[in-house]
XYZ file of C-alpha atoms in Angstrom:
354
model
C 77.974 67.468 64.987
C 74.908 67.638 62.738
C 75.302 68.022 58.983
C 72.912 68.744 56.127
C 73.826 65.648 54.118
C 71.702 66.324 51.035
C 69.018 68.632 49.612
C 66.412 67.595 47.050
C 64.022 69.907 45.204
C 60.964 69.605 42.971
C 58.418 71.786 41.211
C 55.041 70.836 39.702
C 54.615 70.252 35.984
C 52.907 73.510 35.043
C 55.524 76.196 34.340
C 53.955 79.591 33.750
C 55.637 82.630 32.288
C 55.151 85.718 34.430
C 53.594 87.486 31.430
C 50.964 84.724 31.128
C 50.110 85.007 34.824
C 49.711 88.757 34.321
C 47.161 88.109 31.572
C 45.251 85.785 33.924
C 45.194 88.444 36.650
C 44.059 91.161 34.244
C 41.214 88.934 33.029
C 40.077 88.163 36.602
C 39.123 91.778 37.339
C 37.790 94.814 35.491
C 40.682 97.269 35.291
C 40.773 100.857 34.172
C 43.551 101.634 31.710
C 45.834 103.247 34.284
C 45.218 100.392 36.768
C 46.132 97.800 34.147
C 49.256 99.764 33.248
C 50.346 99.916 36.890
C 49.808 96.174 37.394
C 51.728 95.372 34.196
C 54.623 97.520 35.392
C 54.684 95.674 38.732
C 54.940 92.307 36.958
C 57.673 93.481 34.592
C 59.706 94.881 37.509
C 59.228 91.800 39.718
C 62.491 90.120 38.744
C 60.493 86.925 38.065
C 60.388 85.190 34.685
C 58.687 81.897 35.572
C 56.572 80.383 38.315
C 55.370 76.798 38.747
C 51.936 75.680 39.894
C 49.940 72.494 40.386
C 47.256 74.342 38.403
C 47.318 74.801 34.603
C 44.829 77.670 34.863
C 47.310 80.550 35.028
C 48.399 80.173 31.402
C 45.346 78.384 29.993
C 42.264 79.577 28.240
C 39.144 79.347 30.386
C 38.265 76.048 28.677
C 41.406 74.563 30.233
C 40.720 75.664 33.818
C 40.855 72.807 36.321
C 40.383 74.800 39.518
C 38.691 78.140 38.836
C 35.159 78.376 37.417
C 34.981 78.903 33.661
C 33.171 82.211 34.177
C 34.200 85.762 33.347
C 34.501 86.755 37.018
C 35.708 83.336 38.334
C 32.565 83.049 40.436
C 31.640 81.131 42.479
C 35.172 81.751 43.778
C 36.867 78.672 45.308
C 36.336 78.161 49.043
C 38.891 77.187 51.669
C 37.633 73.584 51.609
C 38.116 73.387 47.829
C 41.649 74.750 48.148
C 42.505 72.322 50.947
C 41.110 69.452 48.888
C 43.518 70.343 46.060
C 46.386 70.553 48.562
C 45.566 67.103 49.916
C 45.492 65.725 46.362
C 48.685 67.316 45.011
C 51.060 67.916 47.935
C 52.098 64.284 48.410
C 53.239 63.795 44.803
C 55.343 66.952 44.919
C 56.876 66.053 48.301
C 57.758 62.582 47.021
C 59.499 64.092 43.995
C 61.687 66.230 46.273
C 62.580 63.179 48.368
C 63.494 61.224 45.238
C 65.824 64.076 44.263
C 67.839 63.361 47.431
C 69.142 60.192 45.708
C 69.123 58.427 49.054
C 70.372 54.860 48.486
C 69.546 53.354 51.886
C 66.181 52.122 53.084
C 63.851 54.997 53.919
C 62.864 53.016 57.004
C 66.209 54.069 58.533
C 64.917 57.605 59.117
C 64.313 58.146 62.811
C 62.567 61.533 62.561
C 60.273 63.228 60.042
C 59.607 66.980 60.026
C 57.014 68.281 57.560
C 56.666 71.985 56.815
C 53.851 73.939 55.154
C 51.876 77.141 55.539
C 49.654 76.563 52.488
C 47.775 73.404 53.419
C 46.456 71.844 56.620
C 44.676 68.564 57.286
C 44.767 65.644 59.701
C 45.905 62.975 59.115
C 48.445 65.232 57.465
C 51.257 65.088 54.934
C 53.443 63.354 57.540
C 51.066 60.382 57.677
C 50.735 60.361 53.882
C 54.528 60.179 53.562
C 54.792 57.438 56.183
C 52.325 55.316 54.245
C 53.557 56.027 50.714
C 57.282 55.672 51.519
C 56.913 52.814 54.000
C 58.632 54.782 56.744
C 59.021 53.251 60.183
C 55.722 53.207 62.122
C 57.693 54.426 65.163
C 59.278 57.409 63.405
C 59.212 60.597 65.478
C 57.016 63.144 63.676
C 56.888 66.910 63.958
C 54.947 69.386 61.826
C 55.911 73.034 61.353
C 52.860 74.920 60.117
C 51.922 78.507 59.279
C 55.329 80.027 60.006
C 55.789 81.233 56.443
C 59.013 81.724 54.539
C 61.441 81.202 57.431
C 59.951 77.838 58.443
C 62.575 75.684 56.701
C 65.332 77.136 58.901
C 63.154 76.595 61.977
C 62.664 72.956 60.888
C 66.418 72.541 60.445
C 66.854 73.929 63.962
C 64.588 71.139 65.247
C 66.497 68.564 63.192
C 69.760 69.876 64.618
C 68.403 69.467 68.165
C 67.274 65.896 67.473
C 70.728 64.998 66.146
C 72.551 66.603 69.066
C 70.340 64.633 71.459
C 70.659 61.283 69.657
C 73.916 60.228 68.010
C 72.187 57.897 65.541
C 69.342 60.228 64.604
C 68.657 60.574 60.895
C 66.116 63.299 60.166
C 64.079 63.816 56.994
C 62.826 67.394 56.578
C 60.170 67.960 53.884
C 58.839 71.416 52.945
C 55.828 71.528 50.607
C 54.107 74.743 49.563
C 51.248 75.178 47.085
C 50.988 78.949 47.279
C 49.159 79.324 43.965
C 46.050 77.688 45.448
C 45.533 80.927 47.352
C 45.184 83.486 44.553
C 42.795 86.213 45.689
C 40.790 88.703 43.698
C 41.095 92.361 44.575
C 42.987 95.498 43.642
C 44.713 96.263 46.931
C 48.501 96.527 46.793
C 48.866 93.653 49.283
C 46.716 91.332 47.177
C 48.418 92.255 43.923
C 51.883 91.871 45.459
C 51.186 88.378 46.809
C 49.567 87.343 43.510
C 52.684 88.339 41.551
C 55.249 86.744 43.911
C 54.212 83.320 45.117
C 54.531 79.903 43.488
C 54.598 76.162 44.237
C 57.475 73.867 45.083
C 58.872 71.269 47.477
C 62.249 70.606 49.026
C 63.627 67.862 51.242
C 66.836 67.498 53.174
C 68.594 64.922 55.313
C 70.169 65.960 58.616
C 72.350 63.562 60.601
C 75.638 63.357 62.480
C 77.339 61.731 59.506
C 80.230 64.034 58.436
C 79.048 64.598 54.890
C 77.713 67.775 53.307
C 77.527 71.087 55.186
C 78.126 71.189 58.944
C 75.544 73.112 60.968
C 77.361 75.685 63.084
C 74.394 77.379 64.727
C 71.162 79.356 64.507
C 69.908 82.768 65.497
C 66.399 84.237 65.443
C 65.103 87.729 66.124
C 61.700 89.407 65.785
C 61.140 92.995 64.628
C 57.814 93.615 66.380
C 57.245 97.040 64.831
C 56.633 95.183 61.555
C 54.116 92.683 62.895
C 51.266 94.291 60.944
C 53.235 94.538 57.695
C 53.590 90.818 57.024
C 50.789 88.390 57.894
C 49.111 85.172 56.728
C 45.469 84.710 57.696
C 42.575 82.414 56.795
C 39.463 83.747 55.070
C 36.387 82.091 53.573
C 38.134 82.021 50.181
C 41.635 80.886 51.079
C 44.666 82.221 52.897
C 45.299 85.964 52.761
C 48.908 87.129 52.521
C 49.769 90.667 53.526
C 53.170 91.948 52.453
C 53.303 95.719 52.710
C 55.831 97.930 50.959
C 57.206 98.779 54.409
C 58.822 95.320 54.742
C 61.952 96.080 52.649
C 62.430 99.332 54.590
C 62.089 97.565 57.948
C 64.538 94.865 56.908
C 67.031 97.366 55.554
C 66.919 99.245 58.869
C 67.282 96.168 61.095
C 69.051 93.408 59.158
C 72.633 94.551 59.748
C 72.272 94.533 63.533
C 70.532 91.159 63.438
C 73.202 89.551 61.266
C 76.000 90.930 63.429
C 74.196 89.580 66.512
C 73.810 86.198 64.795
C 77.483 86.035 63.877
C 78.599 87.124 67.326
C 76.435 84.482 69.006
C 78.272 81.860 66.940
C 81.772 83.351 67.391
C 81.959 84.480 63.761
C 82.666 87.815 62.083
C 81.409 89.274 58.827
C 84.690 88.700 57.003
C 84.444 84.972 57.769
C 81.306 84.563 55.592
C 82.073 83.273 52.101
C 78.563 82.501 50.856
C 75.241 84.286 51.349
C 71.960 82.376 51.083
C 69.264 85.052 51.318
C 65.606 84.120 51.006
C 64.338 85.840 47.841
C 61.121 87.155 49.333
C 61.019 89.650 46.487
C 63.332 91.772 44.387
C 63.009 94.807 46.664
C 63.815 92.703 49.752
C 67.005 91.328 48.177
C 68.062 94.799 47.082
C 67.386 96.217 50.560
C 69.568 93.570 52.227
C 72.345 94.112 49.694
C 72.367 97.822 50.533
C 72.191 97.311 54.295
C 75.024 94.767 54.348
C 77.040 96.536 51.624
C 77.320 93.229 49.770
C 78.863 92.902 46.356
C 76.182 92.330 43.727
C 77.510 88.809 43.067
C 76.802 87.803 46.698
C 73.073 87.594 45.941
C 73.323 86.113 42.445
C 71.969 82.724 43.520
C 69.001 84.255 45.336
C 68.136 86.450 42.336
C 68.431 83.419 40.038
C 66.027 81.365 42.162
C 63.587 84.294 42.283
C 63.798 84.717 38.508
C 63.182 81.043 37.681
C 60.777 80.015 40.450
C 59.341 83.036 42.269
C 58.793 82.903 46.036
C 57.857 79.363 47.154
C 57.572 80.370 50.818
C 59.472 77.959 53.119
C 60.788 75.923 50.191
C 62.720 78.783 48.610
C 65.735 78.997 50.931
C 66.460 75.290 50.333
C 66.436 75.922 46.559
C 68.969 78.702 47.171
C 71.181 76.485 49.342
C 71.123 73.589 46.888
C 72.017 75.844 43.964
C 74.699 77.610 45.980
C 76.385 74.373 47.058
C 76.348 72.995 43.516
C 78.647 75.829 42.440
C 80.523 76.815 45.609
C 80.879 74.328 48.448
C 83.763 75.977 50.315
C 83.815 78.356 53.274
C 81.189 79.512 55.762
C 77.617 80.114 54.620
C 75.123 82.474 56.218
C 71.472 81.659 55.440
C 68.610 83.967 56.366
C 64.848 83.974 55.757
C 61.929 86.120 56.876
C 58.297 85.661 57.817
C 55.391 86.989 59.855
C 56.413 88.753 63.012
C 58.501 90.137 61.289
C 60.676 87.142 62.120
C 64.241 86.916 60.878
C 65.591 83.361 61.141
C 69.210 82.565 60.324
C 71.560 79.590 60.127
C 75.325 79.281 59.817
C 76.957 76.413 57.902
C 80.569 75.374 57.356
């Protein structure tokens, strides 16, 4: 049976206070007094204290900008190619740091499969090839890339790793999620733009999946799509980066549908609600966590780890659920764990661990 043997995490060097990022956003546009007040209130109610970025710009003076133009209006605004160039430069270092945090003592050449995950950077040869070269992985390693699935992609990648291990007894899978969300800051005063600007951050996470009986045993997976929300959460490419849409309808849609989905997930794996000891909920935002707590009638302590990750790191897209799982298992390693994350679709992807 496949197990998650270890989880490693990493964040880039630049740690920005949410209040500093707010100042950056206010300086990037011309705001009326009531508009500035509303944006400030959104940041203070976000439940986020810190976010990390590969860019120093968000808490620097303009003289310290490395990515954005040192102009009052940030023009000429960075293009997609400039953003992808920064991803290609910085993603590998961050991914390597997460792999080092696994504290894997064997030769990395023993990995039989490599799954890389990202929705914030695309190129070919990609991060998988970069990792093969930099880590001296086997030239015959089986590679798979999960791209543009958003925040639930780590669970989808673990589902692939689980399948590889069930098919091959000696499979040893390295999963690496790397997201540089802060490369995609967009100007604009729409609620969608402002919401994505205040939520997302950078990070990387890696995990090892094999049939070795160490760590957390993978019991099963369950996925369901709420199609009526397909226009409320999206991730599209524009001339100036990737555009994230996250409408205020998402928490309402999740609150209305999450209980049925979780009960379906548990039933499909011969589990019941009272058999779940630990909850690993993707902290897509404060309102999303609160909506799921209400829908599932969870005790406030059930989401403590998710709120803590949100507070200290923000939403790192696919990476975030692995931060939650690592933190959760460092304090409570007993009992069944239900993990759930969300993304465009609206897709709800879940995993059960024992």
